[in-house]
Amino acid sequence: MLAKALRSCVRWALDFALPPRCAGCGTIVADVHSFCPDCWKQVEFLMGGCETCGIPLQATDLNVCAACLARPPRIARTRAAVAYDDLSRSLAIRLKYGRKVAVAKTMARYMAPLVGEGDGRLLVPVPLHRTRLWARGFNQSALVAGELSRRLDIPSDPLALRRIRRTPPLKGMSPLQRRKTVAGAFRVRDKAAIAGKTVILVDDVLATGSTAEACARTLKRAGAARVELVSWARVVKPSQLMR
Ligand SMILES: [Zn+2]
Ligand SMILES: [Zn+2]
């Protein structure tokens, strides 16, 4: 307990004693939790896009893309700060394997403006299976959710959702295979904690969306009024990026 308090005290002191460094390359920058001008140019911020799914719109779309109009997704609002590329990936990896609180803070800084307004909101990180949690010692998305919680003053509940089954990587699977793989993998711990709430799922990298979709299904069945998702990076096709 004392060691923990001491560690956080040392970390706090270091945060102030050391000059802020670029989240991308580590050079010294003026602003804390930011990027240097060179990295800034590389970061592909995702802006605009479909009001529902956040995917960049085609010229023929209005505010909502054709796919969301045809079949409204379970996640009412999906947003990601940046496109998944070498730079955003390096941040995600450092967060995942380094427990870098500074990285979580940087991500939260750019994710916070993407979180929708409203009452009864609850931040819920996409959970890891307990075996993975034990191996790694922490859930990277929970770190980001904690930082978002501090920034936005919205409660975060990292235990609201549990991953009750280990799932293999979904990469390379067909959409149907992915859905089957993650179906029933999650469980709500306490229905009363999420009943009637707008649950904002927090993830580090959004790839196919199947995992988040399975989380949303579980949350809605358990009584959540609405499910949204905010992620650090999102895998988008180069053709989908607006330049
Ligand atoms: Zn840099
Ligand atoms: Zn859409």
Coordinates of C-alpha atoms and ligand atoms in Angstrom, one line a residue:
M1 CA 0.0 0.0 0.0
L2 CA 2.8 2.4 1.0
A3 CA 4.9 1.3 -1.9
K4 CA 2.0 2.0 -4.2
A5 CA 1.5 5.5 -2.8
L6 CA 5.2 6.1 -3.1
R7 CA 5.3 5.0 -6.7
S8 CA 2.4 7.3 -7.7
C9 CA 4.1 10.1 -5.8
V10 CA 7.3 9.5 -7.7
R11 CA 5.5 9.3 -11.0
W12 CA 3.7 12.6 -10.1
A13 CA 7.0 14.2 -9.4
L14 CA 8.6 13.0 -12.6
D15 CA 5.7 14.3 -14.6
F16 CA 6.5 17.7 -13.4
A17 CA 10.3 17.5 -13.3
L18 CA 10.7 16.1 -16.8
P19 CA 9.9 18.1 -19.9
P20 CA 6.9 16.8 -21.9
R21 CA 7.9 14.5 -24.8
C22 CA 6.2 13.8 -28.1
A23 CA 3.9 10.8 -27.9
G24 CA 5.1 9.7 -31.3
C25 CA 8.9 10.0 -31.3
G26 CA 9.9 11.2 -27.9
T27 CA 11.5 14.5 -28.7
I28 CA 10.8 17.3 -26.2
V29 CA 7.7 19.3 -27.0
A30 CA 6.1 22.4 -25.4
D31 CA 2.8 20.9 -24.7
V32 CA 2.2 17.9 -22.4
H33 CA 0.5 14.8 -24.0
S34 CA 0.9 16.0 -27.5
F35 CA 2.9 15.4 -30.7
C36 CA 5.8 17.3 -32.2
P37 CA 5.2 19.1 -35.5
D38 CA 6.7 16.2 -37.6
C39 CA 4.6 13.5 -36.0
W40 CA 1.6 15.8 -36.0
K41 CA 1.8 15.9 -39.8
Q42 CA 1.7 12.1 -39.9
V43 CA -1.3 11.6 -37.6
E44 CA -4.4 11.0 -39.6
F45 CA -7.2 12.4 -37.4
L46 CA -10.6 11.1 -38.3
M47 CA -13.1 13.9 -38.5
G48 CA -16.6 14.2 -39.7
G49 CA -18.0 11.0 -41.2
C50 CA -21.2 9.2 -40.6
E51 CA -23.1 10.5 -37.6
T52 CA -23.7 6.9 -36.5
C53 CA -20.7 4.8 -37.4
G54 CA -18.1 7.5 -38.0
I55 CA -16.9 6.0 -41.2
P56 CA -16.0 8.8 -43.8
L57 CA -19.0 9.5 -46.0
Q58 CA -19.2 9.1 -49.7
A59 CA -20.3 12.0 -51.8
T60 CA -23.7 10.5 -52.2
D61 CA -24.4 10.2 -48.5
L62 CA -26.1 12.8 -46.3
N63 CA -25.2 12.7 -42.6
V64 CA -25.6 9.0 -42.2
C65 CA -24.0 6.5 -44.5
A66 CA -26.0 4.1 -46.7
A67 CA -25.1 1.1 -44.6
C68 CA -26.3 2.6 -41.3
L69 CA -29.5 3.8 -43.0
A70 CA -30.2 0.4 -44.3
R71 CA -29.5 -1.4 -41.1
P72 CA -29.0 0.8 -38.0
P73 CA -26.1 -0.7 -36.0
R74 CA -26.4 -1.7 -32.4
I75 CA -23.8 0.9 -31.4
A76 CA -25.6 4.2 -31.9
R77 CA -22.4 6.2 -32.2
T78 CA -18.9 5.1 -33.0
R79 CA -15.9 7.5 -33.0
A80 CA -12.2 7.0 -33.3
A81 CA -9.6 9.7 -32.9
V82 CA -7.1 8.6 -35.5
A83 CA -6.6 6.2 -38.4
Y84 CA -4.7 3.0 -37.5
D85 CA -1.2 3.4 -39.0
D86 CA 2.5 3.0 -37.9
L87 CA 2.3 6.0 -35.5
S88 CA -1.0 5.3 -33.8
R89 CA -0.1 1.6 -33.7
S90 CA 3.2 2.3 -31.9
L91 CA 1.2 4.2 -29.2
A92 CA -1.3 1.4 -28.9
I93 CA 1.6 -1.1 -28.5
R94 CA 3.4 1.0 -25.9
L95 CA 0.1 1.3 -23.9
K96 CA -0.6 -2.4 -24.1
Y97 CA 2.8 -3.7 -23.1
G98 CA 4.3 -0.8 -21.2
R99 CA 1.4 0.3 -19.0
K100 CA 2.3 3.9 -20.0
V101 CA 0.0 6.2 -18.2
A102 CA 1.4 9.1 -20.3
V103 CA 0.3 7.3 -23.4
A104 CA -3.2 6.7 -22.0
K105 CA -3.4 10.4 -21.2
T106 CA -2.4 11.4 -24.8
M107 CA -5.0 9.1 -26.2
A108 CA -7.7 10.4 -23.8
R109 CA -6.8 13.9 -24.8
Y110 CA -7.8 13.3 -28.4
M111 CA -10.6 10.9 -27.6
A112 CA -12.4 13.1 -25.0
P113 CA -13.9 15.6 -27.6
L114 CA -15.4 12.7 -29.4
V115 CA -17.5 11.5 -26.5
G116 CA -21.2 12.4 -27.0
E117 CA -23.2 14.6 -24.6
G118 CA -26.1 13.4 -22.5
D119 CA -27.1 12.2 -19.0
G120 CA -26.6 8.9 -17.4
R121 CA -23.4 8.1 -19.2
L122 CA -21.0 5.4 -18.1
L123 CA -17.6 4.6 -19.5
V124 CA -16.9 0.9 -19.8
P125 CA -13.7 -0.5 -21.2
V126 CA -13.8 -3.5 -23.6
P127 CA -12.7 -6.2 -21.2
L128 CA -9.9 -8.7 -21.5
H129 CA -10.3 -12.3 -20.5
R130 CA -8.9 -12.9 -17.0
T131 CA -6.1 -15.1 -18.2
R132 CA -4.9 -12.3 -20.4
L133 CA -5.4 -9.8 -17.6
W134 CA -3.3 -11.9 -15.3
A135 CA -0.6 -12.2 -17.9
R136 CA -0.5 -8.5 -18.7
G137 CA -1.4 -7.2 -15.3
F138 CA -3.8 -4.5 -16.5
N139 CA -6.3 -3.7 -19.2
Q140 CA -5.0 -1.0 -21.5
S141 CA -8.5 0.2 -22.4
A142 CA -9.3 0.5 -18.7
L143 CA -6.4 2.9 -18.4
V144 CA -7.7 5.0 -21.2
A145 CA -11.3 4.9 -19.7
G146 CA -9.9 6.1 -16.4
E147 CA -8.2 9.1 -18.1
L148 CA -11.4 9.9 -20.0
S149 CA -13.3 9.7 -16.8
R150 CA -11.0 12.2 -15.2
R151 CA -11.2 14.6 -18.1
L152 CA -14.9 14.4 -18.7
D153 CA -16.2 13.8 -15.2
I154 CA -18.1 10.7 -16.3
P155 CA -17.9 7.6 -14.1
S156 CA -15.9 4.7 -15.4
D157 CA -16.7 1.1 -14.5
P158 CA -14.0 -1.3 -15.6
L159 CA -15.8 -4.3 -14.1
A160 CA -19.2 -3.7 -15.6
L161 CA -18.5 -6.1 -18.4
R162 CA -16.6 -9.3 -18.2
R163 CA -15.1 -11.4 -20.9
I164 CA -16.1 -14.9 -19.9
R165 CA -14.5 -16.7 -22.8
R166 CA -11.2 -16.4 -24.5
T167 CA -11.5 -15.6 -28.2
P168 CA -8.9 -16.2 -30.9
P169 CA -7.7 -13.2 -33.0
L170 CA -10.5 -12.3 -35.4
K171 CA -8.2 -11.2 -38.2
G172 CA -8.8 -13.1 -41.4
M173 CA -12.2 -14.4 -40.4
S174 CA -15.4 -13.8 -42.4
P175 CA -18.0 -11.5 -40.8
L176 CA -20.1 -14.5 -39.9
Q177 CA -17.2 -16.4 -38.4
R178 CA -16.3 -13.3 -36.3
R179 CA -19.8 -12.9 -35.0
K180 CA -20.0 -16.6 -34.1
T181 CA -16.5 -16.4 -32.4
V182 CA -17.4 -13.5 -30.1
A183 CA -21.1 -14.4 -29.5
G184 CA -21.7 -15.0 -25.8
A185 CA -18.1 -14.1 -24.9
F186 CA -19.2 -11.2 -22.6
R187 CA -21.4 -10.9 -19.5
V188 CA -22.7 -8.0 -17.5
R189 CA -21.6 -8.3 -13.9
D190 CA -24.5 -6.3 -12.3
K191 CA -27.5 -5.4 -14.5
A192 CA -28.6 -2.6 -12.0
A193 CA -25.3 -0.8 -12.7
I194 CA -26.0 -0.3 -16.4
A195 CA -29.8 -0.3 -16.5
G196 CA -31.1 2.7 -18.4
K197 CA -27.6 4.1 -18.9
T198 CA -25.8 5.3 -22.0
V199 CA -22.8 3.0 -22.0
I200 CA -19.7 4.4 -23.7
L201 CA -17.5 1.5 -24.6
V202 CA -13.8 2.4 -24.6
D203 CA -11.3 0.5 -26.9
D204 CA -7.7 1.1 -28.0
V205 CA -8.0 -0.2 -31.5
L206 CA -11.2 -0.7 -33.5
A207 CA -10.7 -3.2 -36.3
T208 CA -13.6 -5.2 -37.5
G209 CA -16.0 -3.9 -34.8
S210 CA -17.2 -7.5 -34.1
T211 CA -15.9 -7.5 -30.5
A212 CA -17.5 -4.1 -29.7
E213 CA -20.7 -5.3 -31.4
A214 CA -20.8 -8.4 -29.1
C215 CA -20.2 -6.1 -26.1
A216 CA -23.1 -3.9 -27.2
R217 CA -25.5 -6.8 -27.7
T218 CA -24.7 -8.1 -24.2
L219 CA -25.1 -4.6 -22.7
K220 CA -28.4 -3.9 -24.4
R221 CA -29.8 -7.3 -23.4
A222 CA -28.9 -6.4 -19.8
G223 CA -30.8 -3.2 -20.0
A224 CA -28.5 -0.4 -21.3
A225 CA -30.5 2.3 -23.0
R226 CA -27.9 3.1 -25.5
V227 CA -24.4 2.0 -26.4
E228 CA -21.7 4.2 -28.0
L229 CA -18.1 3.5 -28.7
V230 CA -15.0 5.6 -28.6
S231 CA -11.7 4.3 -29.7
W232 CA -8.1 5.6 -30.1
A233 CA -7.4 4.2 -33.5
R234 CA -9.5 2.7 -36.2
V235 CA -8.6 0.5 -39.1
V236 CA -9.8 2.3 -42.2
K237 CA -9.2 1.6 -45.9
P238 CA -6.9 4.3 -47.5
S239 CA -9.8 5.0 -49.9
Q240 CA -12.0 5.9 -47.0
L241 CA -9.7 8.7 -45.8
M242 CA -10.6 12.2 -46.8
R243 CA -7.6 14.1 -47.9
Ligands
ZN1 ZN 7.3 13.4 -32.7
ZN2 ZN -22.6 4.8 -40.9

